Each structure stands twice: as structure tokens, then as C-alpha cells.
Amino acid sequence: MIIDRMENSAKYACLGSRIQNALTFLQENDFSQSAPGRYELDGAALYYLVQEYTPKPVAAGVPEAHRNYIDIQYVAQGEEFIGYADLSQMQAGEYLAEKDFQQAQGKMDLVRVPAGSFMILYPNDAHMPGLTTGAEGPVRKVVVKVKFK
């Protein structure tokens, strides 16, 4: 797991061309007027989801992990907590291959992700996004899915 501010994103070019392309894309675009939905950058290898929602209480969150994609979760507006734990420290549930989704259970640390920040989550990173910090207002987030395998 990596968390940082978007202005520092160039430091992560060493993580591969797909991650570099995703971070450059996030840095160069204004998502304030983008309609929620799924958009392709490079087919199934690199795509993104624009999301807008009111963060939920921690008790309503569901820990998850993915096997085939790295998530880059960029908060464009608002702020949220994202729960985090190494998947090896969690009780992993059934893996749904068609959704690249694995539910997990266990203790997670809460990481505050304010506007202008991003979090890179690898397949071993269980995460629980969209949690309220108590701040008012909606969150506008862009999640870039980067093919891992």
C-alpha cells in the first residue's frame, strides 16, 4: 500500500508504465464535471471508475481485495477513511473471479485520504474504501484499475 499526495506522483514512475500512465492521467485531468461511470484508457489493462457518494460508517464497510488488478484510489473532492490491512492478516472469504473480488474479515487500520491524495493498493492489500471521517459533504473519487497479471 502506498499513500501520497498527487503532486508527488512522479516519484512512483519506477512502479511500471501502467501505474505511471495512470498517475499521469489522474494528475492531468479535472474530474469535477465527469459523470459517474466506467471509462477505458487501455481496454481491460487500464480503466477507471468515477464515483460520487456520501461516505458510510465504518460498521457498514466491507473489506475487500483483488487478485488481477491494482487499485489507484484518488480522492478528487472531500475526504474519506480507507481501511487497510495485509490480506495475510485477515480471514479471506470466497474469491469471485468474474468480479475480481474477495471479501475479507478482520481488524483494519483506518487511513485518512483527503482531496488531492491517492492510495495504491496491490493484490495483497485488503481495503475498505468509502468510510466517513465525520466531514460534511460527498466524496468524488476516481479509481483506476491497473491490470496486475
mmCIF file of C-alpha atoms in Angstrom:
data_model
loop_
_atom_site.group_PDB
_atom_site.id
_atom_site.type_symbol
_atom_site.label_atom_id
_atom_site.label_comp_id
_atom_site.label_asym_id
_atom_site.label_seq_id
_atom_site.Cartn_x
_atom_site.Cartn_y
_atom_site.Cartn_z
ATOM 1 C CA MET A 1 0.000 0.000 0.000
ATOM 2 C CA ILE A 2 1.197 3.461 -0.887
ATOM 3 C CA ILE A 3 -0.467 6.718 0.078
ATOM 4 C CA ASP A 4 0.688 10.135 -1.077
ATOM 5 C CA ARG A 5 -0.365 13.488 -2.492
ATOM 6 C CA MET A 6 -0.900 13.815 -6.244
ATOM 7 C CA GLU A 7 1.870 16.427 -6.543
ATOM 8 C CA ASN A 8 4.326 13.667 -5.548
ATOM 9 C CA SER A 9 3.061 11.126 -8.080
ATOM 10 C CA ALA A 10 6.154 11.331 -10.330
ATOM 11 C CA LYS A 11 8.118 9.518 -7.600
ATOM 12 C CA TYR A 12 6.214 6.323 -8.450
ATOM 13 C CA ALA A 13 7.166 6.045 -12.143
ATOM 14 C CA CYS A 14 9.505 3.211 -11.135
ATOM 15 C CA LEU A 15 6.457 1.031 -10.381
ATOM 16 C CA GLY A 16 5.864 0.350 -14.067
ATOM 17 C CA SER A 17 4.450 2.033 -17.141
ATOM 18 C CA ARG A 18 0.800 1.270 -16.390
ATOM 19 C CA ILE A 19 0.972 2.820 -12.935
ATOM 20 C CA GLN A 20 2.944 5.752 -14.317
ATOM 21 C CA ASN A 21 0.344 6.266 -17.075
ATOM 22 C CA ALA A 22 -2.499 6.059 -14.555
ATOM 23 C CA LEU A 23 -0.923 8.604 -12.205
ATOM 24 C CA THR A 24 -0.113 10.970 -15.070
ATOM 25 C CA PHE A 25 -3.712 10.670 -16.279
ATOM 26 C CA LEU A 26 -5.047 11.461 -12.805
ATOM 27 C CA GLN A 27 -2.727 14.441 -12.414
ATOM 28 C CA GLU A 28 -3.544 15.937 -15.826
ATOM 29 C CA ASN A 29 -7.353 15.736 -15.652
ATOM 30 C CA ASP A 30 -10.079 17.586 -13.790
ATOM 31 C CA PHE A 31 -12.806 15.150 -12.728
ATOM 32 C CA SER A 32 -15.153 17.709 -11.154
ATOM 33 C CA GLN A 33 -17.591 17.515 -14.072
ATOM 34 C CA SER A 34 -17.075 13.866 -15.070
ATOM 35 C CA ALA A 35 -20.218 11.763 -14.925
ATOM 36 C CA PRO A 36 -20.009 8.739 -12.627
ATOM 37 C CA GLY A 37 -19.300 5.562 -14.562
ATOM 38 C CA ARG A 38 -16.637 3.344 -16.100
ATOM 39 C CA TYR A 39 -14.200 4.617 -18.743
ATOM 40 C CA GLU A 40 -11.445 2.775 -20.615
ATOM 41 C CA LEU A 41 -7.909 4.048 -21.026
ATOM 42 C CA ASP A 42 -6.323 0.874 -22.433
ATOM 43 C CA GLY A 43 -9.103 -1.697 -22.593
ATOM 44 C CA ALA A 44 -9.096 -4.202 -19.739
ATOM 45 C CA ALA A 45 -5.446 -3.405 -18.950
ATOM 46 C CA LEU A 46 -6.197 0.086 -17.645
ATOM 47 C CA TYR A 47 -9.601 1.612 -16.946
ATOM 48 C CA TYR A 48 -11.146 3.936 -14.399
ATOM 49 C CA LEU A 49 -14.323 4.445 -12.423
ATOM 50 C CA VAL A 50 -15.656 7.877 -11.483
ATOM 51 C CA GLN A 51 -17.624 7.655 -8.248
ATOM 52 C CA GLU A 52 -19.573 10.130 -6.145
ATOM 53 C CA TYR A 53 -21.126 9.155 -2.823
ATOM 54 C CA THR A 54 -21.684 10.018 0.799
ATOM 55 C CA PRO A 55 -19.176 8.069 2.900
ATOM 56 C CA LYS A 56 -20.619 5.367 5.131
ATOM 57 C CA PRO A 57 -19.968 4.491 8.783
ATOM 58 C CA VAL A 58 -17.071 2.124 9.434
ATOM 59 C CA ALA A 59 -19.511 -0.545 10.683
ATOM 60 C CA ALA A 60 -21.158 -0.596 7.223
ATOM 61 C CA GLY A 61 -17.867 -1.170 5.369
ATOM 62 C CA VAL A 62 -16.863 -4.429 3.719
ATOM 63 C CA PRO A 63 -13.154 -5.339 3.493
ATOM 64 C CA GLU A 64 -12.139 -6.490 0.012
ATOM 65 C CA ALA A 65 -9.137 -7.490 -2.070
ATOM 66 C CA HIS A 66 -8.436 -8.191 -5.736
ATOM 67 C CA ARG A 67 -6.131 -10.668 -7.443
ATOM 68 C CA ASN A 68 -5.930 -9.337 -11.001
ATOM 69 C CA TYR A 69 -5.914 -5.557 -10.546
ATOM 70 C CA ILE A 70 -4.071 -2.892 -8.608
ATOM 71 C CA ASP A 71 -6.363 -0.100 -7.399
ATOM 72 C CA ILE A 72 -5.267 3.516 -7.509
ATOM 73 C CA GLN A 73 -7.889 5.333 -5.459
ATOM 74 C CA TYR A 74 -7.713 9.112 -5.962
ATOM 75 C CA VAL A 75 -9.915 11.399 -3.886
ATOM 76 C CA ALA A 76 -10.701 14.398 -6.073
ATOM 77 C CA GLN A 77 -13.158 16.060 -3.663
ATOM 78 C CA GLY A 78 -13.988 15.545 0.006
ATOM 79 C CA GLU A 79 -12.217 13.071 2.239
ATOM 80 C CA GLU A 80 -12.682 9.541 3.493
ATOM 81 C CA PHE A 81 -11.113 6.848 5.571
ATOM 82 C CA ILE A 82 -9.949 3.732 3.771
ATOM 83 C CA GLY A 83 -9.496 0.689 5.964
ATOM 84 C CA TYR A 84 -6.260 -1.206 5.300
ATOM 85 C CA ALA A 85 -4.651 -4.499 6.330
ATOM 86 C CA ASP A 86 -2.353 -7.018 4.716
ATOM 87 C CA LEU A 87 -4.572 -9.780 3.337
ATOM 88 C CA SER A 88 -2.398 -12.422 5.045
ATOM 89 C CA GLN A 89 -3.536 -10.996 8.400
ATOM 90 C CA MET A 90 -7.235 -11.272 7.502
ATOM 91 C CA GLN A 91 -9.702 -14.114 7.163
ATOM 92 C CA ALA A 92 -10.203 -14.290 3.403
ATOM 93 C CA GLY A 93 -13.608 -15.192 2.048
ATOM 94 C CA GLU A 94 -14.575 -16.746 -1.255
ATOM 95 C CA TYR A 95 -12.948 -15.259 -4.356
ATOM 96 C CA LEU A 96 -15.376 -14.275 -7.135
ATOM 97 C CA ALA A 97 -13.226 -14.450 -10.275
ATOM 98 C CA GLU A 98 -15.811 -12.809 -12.569
ATOM 99 C CA LYS A 99 -15.742 -9.683 -10.362
ATOM 100 C CA ASP A 100 -12.106 -9.969 -9.230
ATOM 101 C CA PHE A 101 -13.462 -9.577 -5.708
ATOM 102 C CA GLN A 102 -12.557 -11.283 -2.474
ATOM 103 C CA GLN A 103 -14.301 -10.322 0.727
ATOM 104 C CA ALA A 104 -12.257 -10.463 3.925
ATOM 105 C CA GLN A 105 -12.796 -10.128 7.649
ATOM 106 C CA GLY A 106 -10.556 -8.852 10.390
ATOM 107 C CA LYS A 107 -9.034 -5.810 12.024
ATOM 108 C CA MET A 108 -8.086 -2.921 9.753
ATOM 109 C CA ASP A 109 -6.279 0.359 10.293
ATOM 110 C CA LEU A 110 -8.087 3.477 9.107
ATOM 111 C CA VAL A 111 -6.128 5.752 6.798
ATOM 112 C CA ARG A 112 -7.424 9.289 6.141
ATOM 113 C CA VAL A 113 -7.379 10.111 2.425
ATOM 114 C CA PRO A 114 -8.132 13.818 1.829
ATOM 115 C CA ALA A 115 -8.804 15.529 -1.506
ATOM 116 C CA GLY A 116 -5.714 15.551 -3.708
ATOM 117 C CA SER A 117 -4.395 12.287 -2.280
ATOM 118 C CA PHE A 118 -4.177 8.808 -3.743
ATOM 119 C CA MET A 119 -3.715 5.309 -2.407
ATOM 120 C CA ILE A 120 -2.181 2.460 -4.429
ATOM 121 C CA LEU A 121 -3.457 -0.945 -3.333
ATOM 122 C CA TYR A 122 -1.869 -4.175 -4.538
ATOM 123 C CA PRO A 123 -3.495 -7.643 -4.521
ATOM 124 C CA ASN A 124 -2.127 -8.383 -1.029
ATOM 125 C CA ASP A 125 -3.702 -5.167 0.310
ATOM 126 C CA ALA A 126 -7.131 -5.726 1.819
ATOM 127 C CA HIS A 127 -9.004 -2.437 1.829
ATOM 128 C CA MET A 128 -12.333 -0.971 2.846
ATOM 129 C CA PRO A 129 -12.998 2.305 0.994
ATOM 130 C CA GLY A 130 -15.694 4.928 1.310
ATOM 131 C CA LEU A 131 -15.740 5.368 5.091
ATOM 132 C CA THR A 132 -16.741 8.602 6.776
ATOM 133 C CA THR A 133 -14.257 10.759 8.646
ATOM 134 C CA GLY A 134 -17.105 12.839 10.007
ATOM 135 C CA ALA A 135 -16.514 15.574 7.421
ATOM 136 C CA GLU A 136 -19.577 17.023 5.703
ATOM 137 C CA GLY A 137 -20.362 16.550 2.027
ATOM 138 C CA PRO A 138 -19.926 13.977 -0.696
ATOM 139 C CA VAL A 139 -16.751 12.337 -1.928
ATOM 140 C CA ARG A 140 -15.821 12.394 -5.598
ATOM 141 C CA LYS A 141 -13.271 9.686 -6.284
ATOM 142 C CA VAL A 142 -11.595 8.170 -9.311
ATOM 143 C CA VAL A 143 -10.463 4.547 -9.028
ATOM 144 C CA VAL A 144 -8.028 3.457 -11.722
ATOM 145 C CA LYS A 145 -7.847 -0.313 -12.188
ATOM 146 C CA VAL A 146 -4.390 -1.409 -13.339
ATOM 147 C CA LYS A 147 -4.041 -4.964 -14.651
ATOM 148 C CA PHE A 148 -1.664 -6.864 -12.377
ATOM 149 C CA LYS A 149 -1.485 -10.232 -14.132
#
